[in-house]
């Protein structure tokens, strides 16, 4: 488990064998569930072919651990989120912004949660906030009467029985 240990929810990074030929880099979430049981959820960050270079998965795990040591849990989880999206284990435009589906609320805010908060914030525009350099002159272009005909002119058909 990553330090410091929390009373509600904790995280870990692991490299586990997914099958005899593949190693899986995962971030894991642990919490105390009802009845004293330990709850568990996991998210895949990347898969590695175990025959190519077994140290590659451990190296990527160490990058995340170093990031945690230098910048904290949220920075490490943001990088794990980016990598999971990059490797198609997590959809960037997902409607549920959390990294983990189960357990108590996470101790960090995901990049997707930040994005959704920014999108939902109203933007107030006042005449003073608009720079004159941002305003472009609108040029009206007369319609081309011939455009539709040119776009959909399929020419003569060589197939019998078809009238165009």
PDB file of C-alpha atoms in Angstrom:
ATOM      1  CA  UNK A   1       0.000   0.000   0.000  1.00  0.00           C
ATOM      2  CA  UNK A   2       1.061   3.542  -0.680  1.00  0.00           C
ATOM      3  CA  UNK A   3       2.003   5.623   2.358  1.00  0.00           C
ATOM      4  CA  UNK A   4       0.502   7.358   4.260  1.00  0.00           C
ATOM      5  CA  UNK A   5      -2.135   4.813   5.216  1.00  0.00           C
ATOM      6  CA  UNK A   6      -5.629   6.280   5.517  1.00  0.00           C
ATOM      7  CA  UNK A   7      -8.534   5.081   7.685  1.00  0.00           C
ATOM      8  CA  UNK A   8     -11.048   5.077   4.824  1.00  0.00           C
ATOM      9  CA  UNK A   9      -9.389   4.233   1.516  1.00  0.00           C
ATOM     10  CA  UNK A  10      -5.875   3.230   0.386  1.00  0.00           C
ATOM     11  CA  UNK A  11      -4.146   2.580  -2.925  1.00  0.00           C
ATOM     12  CA  UNK A  12      -1.415   0.367  -4.320  1.00  0.00           C
ATOM     13  CA  UNK A  13       0.393  -0.217  -7.613  1.00  0.00           C
ATOM     14  CA  UNK A  14       1.136  -3.756  -8.710  1.00  0.00           C
ATOM     15  CA  UNK A  15       2.407  -5.807 -11.615  1.00  0.00           C
ATOM     16  CA  UNK A  16       0.449  -9.046 -11.780  1.00  0.00           C
ATOM     17  CA  UNK A  17       0.502 -11.910 -14.263  1.00  0.00           C
ATOM     18  CA  UNK A  18      -2.681 -11.635 -16.353  1.00  0.00           C
ATOM     19  CA  UNK A  19      -1.982 -14.970 -18.051  1.00  0.00           C
ATOM     20  CA  UNK A  20       1.177 -17.046 -18.672  1.00  0.00           C
ATOM     21  CA  UNK A  21       2.320 -14.611 -21.389  1.00  0.00           C
ATOM     22  CA  UNK A  22       1.164 -11.206 -20.123  1.00  0.00           C
ATOM     23  CA  UNK A  23       1.917  -8.951 -17.156  1.00  0.00           C
ATOM     24  CA  UNK A  24      -0.621  -6.356 -16.092  1.00  0.00           C
ATOM     25  CA  UNK A  25       0.228  -3.017 -14.473  1.00  0.00           C
ATOM     26  CA  UNK A  26      -2.672  -2.022 -12.218  1.00  0.00           C
ATOM     27  CA  UNK A  27      -3.601   0.569  -9.623  1.00  0.00           C
ATOM     28  CA  UNK A  28      -5.598  -0.917  -6.774  1.00  0.00           C
ATOM     29  CA  UNK A  29      -8.012   0.535  -4.236  1.00  0.00           C
ATOM     30  CA  UNK A  30      -8.581  -0.957  -0.753  1.00  0.00           C
ATOM     31  CA  UNK A  31     -11.057   0.048   1.954  1.00  0.00           C
ATOM     32  CA  UNK A  32     -12.717  -1.334   5.077  1.00  0.00           C
ATOM     33  CA  UNK A  33     -16.095  -2.672   4.058  1.00  0.00           C
ATOM     34  CA  UNK A  34     -19.066  -3.499   6.262  1.00  0.00           C
ATOM     35  CA  UNK A  35     -18.533  -6.332   8.691  1.00  0.00           C
ATOM     36  CA  UNK A  36     -14.782  -5.708   8.877  1.00  0.00           C
ATOM     37  CA  UNK A  37     -14.096  -7.100   5.420  1.00  0.00           C
ATOM     38  CA  UNK A  38     -11.621  -5.464   3.057  1.00  0.00           C
ATOM     39  CA  UNK A  39     -13.076  -4.059  -0.153  1.00  0.00           C
ATOM     40  CA  UNK A  40     -11.004  -4.140  -3.318  1.00  0.00           C
ATOM     41  CA  UNK A  41     -11.178  -2.590  -6.792  1.00  0.00           C
ATOM     42  CA  UNK A  42      -8.599  -2.410  -9.570  1.00  0.00           C
ATOM     43  CA  UNK A  43      -7.936  -0.540 -12.803  1.00  0.00           C
ATOM     44  CA  UNK A  44      -5.636  -1.744 -15.578  1.00  0.00           C
ATOM     45  CA  UNK A  45      -3.060   0.811 -16.660  1.00  0.00           C
ATOM     46  CA  UNK A  46      -1.206  -1.276 -19.256  1.00  0.00           C
ATOM     47  CA  UNK A  47      -0.452  -4.832 -20.378  1.00  0.00           C
ATOM     48  CA  UNK A  48       3.047  -6.097 -21.180  1.00  0.00           C
ATOM     49  CA  UNK A  49       4.187  -9.159 -23.099  1.00  0.00           C
ATOM     50  CA  UNK A  50       6.136 -11.098 -20.473  1.00  0.00           C
ATOM     51  CA  UNK A  51       8.426 -12.669 -23.091  1.00  0.00           C
ATOM     52  CA  UNK A  52       9.657  -9.342 -24.534  1.00  0.00           C
ATOM     53  CA  UNK A  53      11.028  -7.581 -21.475  1.00  0.00           C
ATOM     54  CA  UNK A  54       9.797  -8.556 -18.015  1.00  0.00           C
ATOM     55  CA  UNK A  55      11.442  -5.447 -16.517  1.00  0.00           C
ATOM     56  CA  UNK A  56       9.371  -3.076 -18.694  1.00  0.00           C
ATOM     57  CA  UNK A  57       6.262  -3.411 -16.501  1.00  0.00           C
ATOM     58  CA  UNK A  58       8.320  -2.985 -13.335  1.00  0.00           C
ATOM     59  CA  UNK A  59       9.957   0.103 -14.863  1.00  0.00           C
ATOM     60  CA  UNK A  60       6.586   1.710 -15.585  1.00  0.00           C
ATOM     61  CA  UNK A  61       5.456   0.842 -12.056  1.00  0.00           C
ATOM     62  CA  UNK A  62       8.583   2.537 -10.682  1.00  0.00           C
ATOM     63  CA  UNK A  63       7.846   5.686 -12.711  1.00  0.00           C
ATOM     64  CA  UNK A  64       4.438   5.906 -11.014  1.00  0.00           C
ATOM     65  CA  UNK A  65       5.953   5.237  -7.564  1.00  0.00           C
ATOM     66  CA  UNK A  66       8.584   7.939  -8.122  1.00  0.00           C
ATOM     67  CA  UNK A  67       5.865  10.368  -9.173  1.00  0.00           C
ATOM     68  CA  UNK A  68       3.957   9.520  -5.987  1.00  0.00           C
ATOM     69  CA  UNK A  69       7.055  10.155  -3.866  1.00  0.00           C
ATOM     70  CA  UNK A  70       7.792  13.473  -5.591  1.00  0.00           C
ATOM     71  CA  UNK A  71       4.317  14.955  -6.146  1.00  0.00           C
ATOM     72  CA  UNK A  72       1.813  12.869  -4.201  1.00  0.00           C
ATOM     73  CA  UNK A  73      -1.152  10.576  -4.766  1.00  0.00           C
ATOM     74  CA  UNK A  74      -3.167  12.836  -7.070  1.00  0.00           C
ATOM     75  CA  UNK A  75      -0.269  13.399  -9.498  1.00  0.00           C
ATOM     76  CA  UNK A  76       0.421   9.658  -9.627  1.00  0.00           C
ATOM     77  CA  UNK A  77      -3.248   8.836 -10.251  1.00  0.00           C
ATOM     78  CA  UNK A  78      -3.440  11.486 -12.982  1.00  0.00           C
ATOM     79  CA  UNK A  79      -0.507   9.818 -14.753  1.00  0.00           C
ATOM     80  CA  UNK A  80      -2.081   6.372 -14.292  1.00  0.00           C
ATOM     81  CA  UNK A  81      -5.328   7.773 -15.739  1.00  0.00           C
ATOM     82  CA  UNK A  82      -3.480   9.242 -18.759  1.00  0.00           C
ATOM     83  CA  UNK A  83      -1.683   5.968 -19.418  1.00  0.00           C
ATOM     84  CA  UNK A  84      -4.861   3.890 -19.052  1.00  0.00           C
ATOM     85  CA  UNK A  85      -6.591   6.192 -21.559  1.00  0.00           C
ATOM     86  CA  UNK A  86      -3.599   6.041 -23.899  1.00  0.00           C
ATOM     87  CA  UNK A  87      -3.661   2.232 -23.855  1.00  0.00           C
ATOM     88  CA  UNK A  88      -7.486   2.109 -24.213  1.00  0.00           C
ATOM     89  CA  UNK A  89      -8.285   0.674 -20.779  1.00  0.00           C
ATOM     90  CA  UNK A  90     -10.212   3.813 -19.848  1.00  0.00           C
ATOM     91  CA  UNK A  91     -12.358   6.022 -22.090  1.00  0.00           C
ATOM     92  CA  UNK A  92     -11.334   9.705 -21.945  1.00  0.00           C
ATOM     93  CA  UNK A  93     -14.942  10.888 -22.489  1.00  0.00           C
ATOM     94  CA  UNK A  94     -16.506   8.501 -19.962  1.00  0.00           C
ATOM     95  CA  UNK A  95     -19.669   9.658 -18.203  1.00  0.00           C
ATOM     96  CA  UNK A  96     -18.527   8.271 -14.827  1.00  0.00           C
ATOM     97  CA  UNK A  97     -15.340  10.249 -14.161  1.00  0.00           C
ATOM     98  CA  UNK A  98     -14.065   8.024 -11.328  1.00  0.00           C
ATOM     99  CA  UNK A  99     -11.168   5.631 -11.846  1.00  0.00           C
ATOM    100  CA  UNK A 100     -12.682   3.025  -9.547  1.00  0.00           C
ATOM    101  CA  UNK A 101     -16.292   1.857  -9.608  1.00  0.00           C
ATOM    102  CA  UNK A 102     -16.591   0.537  -6.073  1.00  0.00           C
ATOM    103  CA  UNK A 103     -15.917   1.677  -2.541  1.00  0.00           C
ATOM    104  CA  UNK A 104     -15.911   5.033  -0.807  1.00  0.00           C
ATOM    105  CA  UNK A 105     -15.058   8.294  -2.566  1.00  0.00           C
ATOM    106  CA  UNK A 106     -11.469   8.558  -3.709  1.00  0.00           C
ATOM    107  CA  UNK A 107      -8.912  10.763  -1.973  1.00  0.00           C
ATOM    108  CA  UNK A 108      -8.095  12.545  -5.230  1.00  0.00           C
ATOM    109  CA  UNK A 109      -9.904  14.206  -8.114  1.00  0.00           C
ATOM    110  CA  UNK A 110      -9.443  12.590 -11.537  1.00  0.00           C
ATOM    111  CA  UNK A 111      -8.574  14.541 -14.659  1.00  0.00           C
ATOM    112  CA  UNK A 112     -12.010  13.676 -16.051  1.00  0.00           C
ATOM    113  CA  UNK A 113     -13.719  15.040 -12.916  1.00  0.00           C
ATOM    114  CA  UNK A 114     -11.797  18.301 -13.318  1.00  0.00           C
ATOM    115  CA  UNK A 115     -12.756  18.468 -16.982  1.00  0.00           C
ATOM    116  CA  UNK A 116     -16.462  17.969 -16.226  1.00  0.00           C
ATOM    117  CA  UNK A 117     -16.383  20.641 -13.500  1.00  0.00           C
ATOM    118  CA  UNK A 118     -14.776  23.124 -15.904  1.00  0.00           C
ATOM    119  CA  UNK A 119     -17.344  22.386 -18.611  1.00  0.00           C
ATOM    120  CA  UNK A 120     -20.236  22.903 -16.204  1.00  0.00           C
ATOM    121  CA  UNK A 121     -18.938  26.282 -14.980  1.00  0.00           C
ATOM    122  CA  UNK A 122     -20.784  29.179 -16.624  1.00  0.00           C
ATOM    123  CA  UNK A 123     -18.598  31.687 -18.411  1.00  0.00           C
ATOM    124  CA  UNK A 124     -19.679  35.283 -18.093  1.00  0.00           C
ATOM    125  CA  UNK A 125     -18.864  37.439 -21.087  1.00  0.00           C
ATOM    126  CA  UNK A 126     -19.072  41.204 -20.777  1.00  0.00           C
ATOM    127  CA  UNK A 127     -18.338  43.802 -23.442  1.00  0.00           C
ATOM    128  CA  UNK A 128     -15.209  44.742 -21.463  1.00  0.00           C
ATOM    129  CA  UNK A 129     -13.891  41.165 -21.578  1.00  0.00           C
ATOM    130  CA  UNK A 130     -13.951  41.020 -25.382  1.00  0.00           C
ATOM    131  CA  UNK A 131     -10.790  42.300 -27.015  1.00  0.00           C
ATOM    132  CA  UNK A 132     -11.326  44.149 -30.280  1.00  0.00           C
ATOM    133  CA  UNK A 133      -8.636  41.971 -31.865  1.00  0.00           C
ATOM    134  CA  UNK A 134     -10.865  38.922 -31.209  1.00  0.00           C
ATOM    135  CA  UNK A 135     -13.717  40.277 -33.325  1.00  0.00           C
ATOM    136  CA  UNK A 136     -13.587  39.282 -36.963  1.00  0.00           C
ATOM    137  CA  UNK A 137     -15.422  40.922 -39.811  1.00  0.00           C
ATOM    138  CA  UNK A 138     -18.107  38.684 -41.263  1.00  0.00           C
ATOM    139  CA  UNK A 139     -17.900  38.391 -45.021  1.00  0.00           C
ATOM    140  CA  UNK A 140     -21.080  37.282 -46.758  1.00  0.00           C
ATOM    141  CA  UNK A 141     -20.390  34.964 -49.655  1.00  0.00           C
ATOM    142  CA  UNK A 142     -23.147  34.777 -52.269  1.00  0.00           C
ATOM    143  CA  UNK A 143     -24.483  31.235 -52.721  1.00  0.00           C
ATOM    144  CA  UNK A 144     -23.342  29.246 -55.697  1.00  0.00           C
ATOM    145  CA  UNK A 145     -26.535  28.197 -57.512  1.00  0.00           C
ATOM    146  CA  UNK A 146     -24.627  25.452 -59.219  1.00  0.00           C
ATOM    147  CA  UNK A 147     -23.160  23.910 -56.020  1.00  0.00           C
ATOM    148  CA  UNK A 148     -25.836  21.272 -55.369  1.00  0.00           C
ATOM    149  CA  UNK A 149     -25.820  20.122 -58.972  1.00  0.00           C
ATOM    150  CA  UNK A 150     -22.031  19.804 -58.992  1.00  0.00           C
ATOM    151  CA  UNK A 151     -21.955  17.951 -55.675  1.00  0.00           C
ATOM    152  CA  UNK A 152     -24.530  15.367 -56.693  1.00  0.00           C
ATOM    153  CA  UNK A 153     -23.966  15.047 -60.437  1.00  0.00           C
ATOM    154  CA  UNK A 154     -23.414  11.318 -60.752  1.00  0.00           C
ATOM    155  CA  UNK A 155     -23.112  11.390 -64.527  1.00  0.00           C
ATOM    156  CA  UNK A 156     -24.609   8.840 -66.884  1.00  0.00           C
ATOM    157  CA  UNK A 157     -25.165   5.331 -65.600  1.00  0.00           C
ATOM    158  CA  UNK A 158     -24.043   2.328 -67.614  1.00  0.00           C
ATOM    159  CA  UNK A 159     -26.493   0.018 -65.891  1.00  0.00           C
ATOM    160  CA  UNK A 160     -29.578  -0.911 -67.891  1.00  0.00           C
ATOM    161  CA  UNK A 161     -32.984   0.050 -66.522  1.00  0.00           C
ATOM    162  CA  UNK A 162     -31.793   2.969 -64.437  1.00  0.00           C
ATOM    163  CA  UNK A 163     -33.077   6.437 -65.244  1.00  0.00           C
ATOM    164  CA  UNK A 164     -31.397   9.390 -63.693  1.00  0.00           C
TER     165      UNK A 164
END
